Short mmCIF file of C-alpha atoms in Angstrom, two decimals:
data_model
loop_
_atom_site.label_atom_id
_atom_site.label_comp_id
_atom_site.label_asym_id
_atom_site.label_seq_id
_atom_site.Cartn_x
_atom_site.Cartn_y
_atom_site.Cartn_z
CA UNK A 1013 18.11 -77.17 21.50
CA UNK A 1014 16.69 -77.14 18.01
CA UNK A 1015 14.05 -74.43 17.52
CA UNK A 1016 11.38 -74.18 14.90
CA UNK A 1017 11.23 -71.55 13.49
CA UNK A 1018 14.99 -71.16 13.78
CA UNK A 1019 16.82 -68.39 15.54
CA UNK A 1020 16.77 -65.26 13.34
CA UNK A 1021 13.53 -66.13 11.58
CA UNK A 1022 11.17 -63.19 10.92
CA UNK A 1023 7.57 -64.01 11.72
CA UNK A 1024 4.61 -62.47 10.02
CA UNK A 1025 2.11 -60.65 12.18
CA UNK A 1026 -0.43 -62.93 13.81
CA UNK A 1027 -1.71 -64.28 17.14
CA UNK A 1028 -0.91 -67.59 18.83
CA UNK A 1029 1.90 -68.55 16.50
CA UNK A 1030 3.60 -71.80 17.48
CA UNK A 1031 7.23 -71.93 18.52
CA UNK A 1032 8.63 -75.44 19.12
CA UNK A 1033 11.86 -76.89 20.42
CA UNK A 1034 13.50 -80.31 20.41
CA UNK A 1035 15.96 -80.97 23.23
CA UNK A 1036 18.62 -83.60 22.74
CA UNK A 1037 20.69 -84.20 25.90
CA UNK A 1038 24.42 -84.61 25.57
CA UNK A 1039 24.29 -87.52 27.98
CA UNK A 1040 21.91 -89.66 26.01
CA UNK A 1041 22.78 -92.67 28.19
CA UNK A 1042 21.12 -91.21 31.24
CA UNK A 1043 18.65 -88.70 29.74
CA UNK A 1044 15.82 -88.90 27.27
CA UNK A 1045 15.31 -86.38 24.48
CA UNK A 1046 12.39 -83.99 24.78
CA UNK A 1047 10.74 -83.33 21.44
CA UNK A 1048 8.26 -80.75 20.23
CA UNK A 1049 7.91 -78.63 23.32
CA UNK A 1050 5.80 -75.67 22.18
CA UNK A 1051 4.94 -72.15 23.14
CA UNK A 1052 2.79 -69.50 21.50
CA UNK A 1053 3.68 -65.97 20.51
CA UNK A 1054 1.69 -63.06 19.15
CA UNK A 1055 3.42 -60.87 16.60
CA UNK A 1056 1.86 -57.41 16.33
CA UNK A 1057 1.95 -55.34 13.17
CA UNK A 1058 4.85 -52.94 12.88
CA UNK A 1059 4.15 -49.24 12.45
CA UNK A 1060 6.39 -47.58 9.84
CA UNK A 1061 8.22 -44.44 10.89
CA UNK A 1062 7.26 -41.60 8.57
CA UNK A 1063 10.01 -39.03 8.17
CA UNK A 1064 8.98 -35.68 6.75
CA UNK A 1065 10.61 -32.32 7.54
CA UNK A 1066 8.92 -28.95 7.22
CA UNK A 1067 9.59 -27.77 3.64
CA UNK A 1068 11.38 -24.51 2.90
CA UNK A 1069 9.14 -21.51 2.29
CA UNK A 1070 7.80 -21.16 -1.24
CA UNK A 1071 6.73 -18.11 -3.25
CA UNK A 1072 3.11 -17.72 -4.29
CA UNK A 1073 2.67 -19.35 -7.67
CA UNK A 1074 4.83 -22.35 -6.82
CA UNK A 1075 2.68 -25.44 -7.20
CA UNK A 1076 3.15 -28.18 -4.63
CA UNK A 1077 5.51 -30.84 -5.95
CA UNK A 1078 7.71 -33.69 -4.80
CA UNK A 1079 10.07 -31.03 -3.43
CA UNK A 1080 7.57 -30.32 -0.65
CA UNK A 1081 5.62 -33.61 -0.62
CA UNK A 1082 8.53 -35.94 0.04
CA UNK A 1083 7.71 -38.10 3.06
CA UNK A 1084 9.61 -41.38 3.49
CA UNK A 1085 8.69 -44.55 5.37
CA UNK A 1086 12.03 -46.08 6.29
CA UNK A 1087 12.10 -48.45 3.33
CA UNK A 1088 8.59 -49.88 3.85
CA UNK A 1089 6.82 -50.07 0.50
CA UNK A 1090 3.47 -48.38 0.17
CA UNK A 1091 1.51 -45.47 -1.22
CA UNK A 1092 1.39 -41.84 -0.03
CA UNK A 1093 -1.75 -39.73 -0.31
CA UNK A 1094 -1.05 -36.06 0.29
CA UNK A 1095 -3.48 -33.31 1.20
CA UNK A 1096 -3.32 -30.83 -0.46
CA UNK A 1097 -2.18 -32.92 -3.42
CA UNK A 1098 0.69 -32.41 -5.85
CA UNK A 1099 -0.08 -29.52 -8.21
CA UNK A 1100 -2.07 -27.50 -5.67
CA UNK A 1101 -1.63 -23.71 -5.62
CA UNK A 1102 -1.56 -22.41 -2.05
CA UNK A 1103 -2.41 -18.84 -1.11
CA UNK A 1104 0.05 -16.78 0.90
CA UNK A 1105 0.24 -17.66 4.58
CA UNK A 1106 2.45 -19.05 7.33
CA UNK A 1107 2.21 -22.44 9.03
CA UNK A 1108 -0.02 -23.98 6.39
CA UNK A 1109 -0.59 -27.66 7.09
CA UNK A 1110 0.38 -30.41 4.69
CA UNK A 1111 -0.64 -33.94 5.62
CA UNK A 1112 -0.01 -37.45 4.31
CA UNK A 1113 -1.63 -40.86 4.73
CA UNK A 1114 0.72 -43.81 4.22
CA UNK A 1115 -0.80 -47.16 3.27
CA UNK A 1116 1.76 -49.99 3.32
CA UNK A 1117 1.74 -52.51 0.50
CA UNK A 1118 2.17 -55.31 3.06
CA UNK A 1119 -0.91 -54.52 5.08
CA UNK A 1120 -0.72 -57.88 6.85
CA UNK A 1121 2.45 -56.94 8.69
CA UNK A 1122 2.43 -53.12 8.78
CA UNK A 1123 -0.03 -50.57 10.12
CA UNK A 1124 -1.15 -47.63 8.03
CA UNK A 1125 0.06 -44.23 9.23
CA UNK A 1126 -2.59 -41.55 8.83
CA UNK A 1127 -2.44 -37.78 9.21
CA UNK A 1128 1.29 -37.19 9.43
CA UNK A 1129 1.68 -33.41 9.07
CA UNK A 1130 4.24 -30.71 8.39
CA UNK A 1131 3.89 -26.98 7.88
CA UNK A 1132 4.91 -24.72 5.01
CA UNK A 1133 5.00 -20.95 4.55
CA UNK A 1134 3.97 -19.30 1.27
CA UNK A 1135 5.35 -15.79 0.68
CA UNK A 1136 4.01 -13.14 -1.69
CA UNK A 1137 5.05 -12.97 -5.34
CA UNK A 1138 6.16 -9.57 -6.65
CA UNK A 1139 4.35 -7.63 -9.36
CA UNK A 1140 6.41 -5.06 -11.25
CA UNK A 1141 4.30 -2.03 -12.14
CA UNK A 1142 5.75 -0.01 -15.02
CA UNK A 1143 4.31 3.42 -15.80
CA UNK A 1144 3.83 4.44 -19.44
CA UNK A 1145 5.48 7.74 -20.37
CA UNK A 1146 3.04 10.41 -21.61
CA UNK A 1147 3.14 13.82 -23.24
CA UNK A 1148 0.79 16.75 -23.82
CA UNK A 1149 0.95 20.41 -24.75
CA UNK A 1150 0.93 23.24 -22.26
CA UNK A 1151 -2.57 24.08 -21.06
CA UNK A 1152 -4.12 20.78 -22.12
CA UNK A 1153 -5.64 18.31 -19.69
CA UNK A 1154 -3.45 15.49 -18.50
CA UNK A 1155 -3.86 12.32 -20.56
CA UNK A 1156 -5.05 9.11 -18.94
CA UNK A 1157 -2.11 7.82 -16.90
CA UNK A 1158 -1.56 4.15 -17.62
CA UNK A 1159 0.76 1.41 -16.41
CA UNK A 1160 1.50 -2.25 -17.05
CA UNK A 1161 2.10 -5.28 -14.85
CA UNK A 1162 4.61 -8.08 -15.09
CA UNK A 1163 4.91 -10.98 -12.68
CA UNK A 1164 1.44 -12.51 -12.59
CA UNK A 1165 1.59 -16.27 -12.04
CA UNK A 1166 -0.59 -19.18 -13.13
CA UNK A 1167 -2.32 -17.21 -15.84
CA UNK A 1168 -3.72 -14.60 -13.44
CA UNK A 1169 -4.30 -10.97 -14.37
CA UNK A 1170 -5.18 -7.68 -12.71
CA UNK A 1171 -8.70 -8.92 -11.98
CA UNK A 1172 -7.35 -10.85 -8.98
CA UNK A 1173 -5.82 -7.79 -7.28
CA UNK A 1174 -7.67 -6.77 -4.13
CA UNK A 1175 -6.89 -3.03 -4.46
CA UNK A 1176 -5.39 -1.86 -7.73
CA UNK A 1177 -2.75 0.89 -7.65
CA UNK A 1178 -3.30 4.28 -9.28
CA UNK A 1179 -1.04 6.69 -11.15
CA UNK A 1180 -0.75 10.41 -10.39
CA UNK A 1181 1.35 13.41 -11.34
CA UNK A 1182 1.80 16.86 -9.81
CA UNK A 1183 1.36 18.49 -13.22
CA UNK A 1184 -1.88 20.37 -13.94
CA UNK A 1185 -3.17 22.35 -16.88
CA UNK A 1186 -1.28 25.48 -15.78
CA UNK A 1187 2.00 23.69 -15.09
CA UNK A 1188 4.88 25.12 -17.17
CA UNK A 1189 6.61 23.27 -19.98
CA UNK A 1190 8.94 20.57 -18.67
CA UNK A 1191 9.16 16.96 -17.55
CA UNK A 1192 7.23 15.77 -14.50
CA UNK A 1193 7.22 12.39 -12.77
CA UNK A 1194 4.26 10.05 -13.00
CA UNK A 1195 4.14 7.92 -9.87
CA UNK A 1196 2.04 4.88 -9.07
CA UNK A 1197 1.10 3.65 -5.62
CA UNK A 1198 -1.67 2.29 -3.43
CA UNK A 1199 -1.93 -1.31 -4.61
CA UNK A 1200 -2.50 -4.12 -2.13
CA UNK A 1201 -3.21 -7.82 -2.46
CA UNK A 1202 -3.23 -10.99 -0.39
CA UNK A 1203 -0.84 -12.82 -2.69
CA UNK A 1204 1.24 -10.12 -4.41
CA UNK A 1205 3.63 -7.37 -3.38
CA UNK A 1206 4.15 -4.39 -5.69
CA UNK A 1207 7.39 -2.94 -7.09
CA UNK A 1208 6.71 0.44 -8.68
CA UNK A 1209 8.62 2.35 -11.34
CA UNK A 1210 8.24 6.03 -12.20
CA UNK A 1211 7.25 7.38 -15.60
CA UNK A 1212 7.50 10.86 -17.14
CA UNK A 1213 4.90 13.35 -18.33
CA UNK A 1214 6.45 15.69 -20.88
CA UNK A 1215 4.68 19.03 -21.27
CA UNK A 1216 5.54 20.66 -24.57
CA UNK A 1217 4.92 24.16 -25.80
CA UNK A 1218 1.48 25.17 -27.03
CA UNK A 1219 1.30 27.05 -30.30
CA UNK A 1220 0.18 30.68 -30.30
CA UNK A 1221 -0.88 32.19 -33.59
CA UNK A 1222 0.09 35.90 -33.85
CA UNK A 1223 -1.73 37.80 -36.59
CA UNK A 1224 -1.12 41.39 -37.64
CA UNK A 1225 -4.27 43.44 -38.03
CA UNK A 1226 -4.58 45.09 -41.43
CA UNK A 1227 -3.99 48.88 -41.41
CA UNK A 1228 -4.09 51.81 -43.85
CA UNK A 1229 -2.68 55.31 -44.23
CA UNK A 1230 -2.42 58.00 -46.85
CA UNK A 1231 0.58 58.49 -49.04
CA UNK A 1232 3.36 60.36 -47.29
CA UNK A 1233 2.04 59.76 -43.77
CA UNK A 1234 3.87 57.79 -41.11
CA UNK A 1235 2.94 54.16 -40.66
CA UNK A 1236 0.32 53.64 -37.96
CA UNK A 1237 0.98 51.54 -34.89
CA UNK A 1238 0.51 47.92 -35.91
CA UNK A 1239 -1.79 45.76 -33.80
CA UNK A 1240 -1.15 42.06 -33.25
CA UNK A 1241 -3.91 39.68 -32.21
CA UNK A 1242 -3.25 36.31 -30.63
CA UNK A 1243 -5.04 32.96 -30.84
CA UNK A 1244 -4.10 29.97 -28.72
CA UNK A 1245 -3.24 31.62 -25.41
CA UNK A 1246 -4.46 29.31 -22.63
CA UNK A 1247 -5.53 29.45 -18.99
CA UNK A 1248 -6.99 32.96 -19.44
CA UNK A 1249 -3.50 34.27 -20.19
CA UNK A 1250 -2.70 37.19 -22.49
CA UNK A 1251 0.30 38.49 -24.36
CA UNK A 1252 1.79 39.86 -21.15
CA UNK A 1253 3.01 36.37 -20.25
CA UNK A 1254 5.19 36.14 -23.35
CA UNK A 1255 8.88 36.41 -22.57
CA UNK A 1256 9.53 38.26 -25.81
CA UNK A 1257 6.40 39.43 -27.65
CA UNK A 1258 6.64 39.40 -31.43
CA UNK A 1259 6.70 42.64 -33.41
CA UNK A 1260 4.93 43.68 -36.60
CA UNK A 1261 6.70 45.48 -39.41
CA UNK A 1262 6.31 46.40 -43.07
CA UNK A 1263 8.58 47.40 -45.92
CA UNK A 1264 6.43 50.43 -46.66
CA UNK A 1265 8.02 53.78 -45.73
CA UNK A 1266 7.07 57.47 -46.06
CA UNK A 1267 8.14 57.52 -49.70
CA UNK A 1268 6.48 54.24 -50.65
CA UNK A 1269 4.10 54.48 -53.56
CA UNK A 1270 0.42 53.98 -53.14
CA UNK A 1271 -0.31 50.23 -52.94
CA UNK A 1272 -0.70 47.27 -50.67
CA UNK A 1273 2.22 46.09 -48.59
CA UNK A 1274 2.44 43.06 -46.27
CA UNK A 1275 2.64 43.52 -42.53
CA UNK A 1276 4.77 40.69 -41.12
CA UNK A 1277 4.98 39.42 -37.56
CA UNK A 1278 8.26 38.00 -36.22
CA UNK A 1279 10.60 37.72 -33.30
CA UNK A 1280 8.41 36.27 -30.58
CA UNK A 1281 9.87 33.87 -27.97
CA UNK A 1282 8.56 32.20 -24.81
#
């Protein structure tokens, strides 16, 4: 038997394609040859097998790339059209659908494959929130508590945050001198998690001005009791809160000549 097309030939897709055979008997003395016996065959288009596994989870801010959009067609040449396309920024979410349409170059012999899908998860990016250290004097109001962000992606800024965090401290105007934590909390967002740091509010001593009140006496008399007045005491406090009140003194004694002598204030501590 001699076939046309020959054994092993690959036919293009098409209907009613002719197959023919010539039969040449071995015993040509007793048998005639049979030539050009035909049959028809329909060759359907092949459908490429699209292979595409679910991509690994990505962090918000990762643009879709060939790492995720990497379908293959078993060696059949063609073009891939992805939705969403390469370069797309996806919001956070699980089981987000990626799809591809494959159009073979040899459309005569291969079917297009449309709507092949996989799923990808997008996890939240992390914003680091760093509190600015602050200071003030005892009795003053707390300064504005501020903080900074690092970790925004794709040129975003704090305007995209659904609920911005806030900074607080336990220190108030009457809180003693010392260092107190500034904490930040309360932020929430669809696409970002928050990592908070703690800052410090340093409360330093306020300055109290102690002034000796001028006094007088006659020659030979004992010095009067010296009076000290204070300016700068806060929170309705008075000199009773001072750990060690200052004292007033003068060099003038009983035998000092008539004249003017300074009254000095010293020795206070708090």
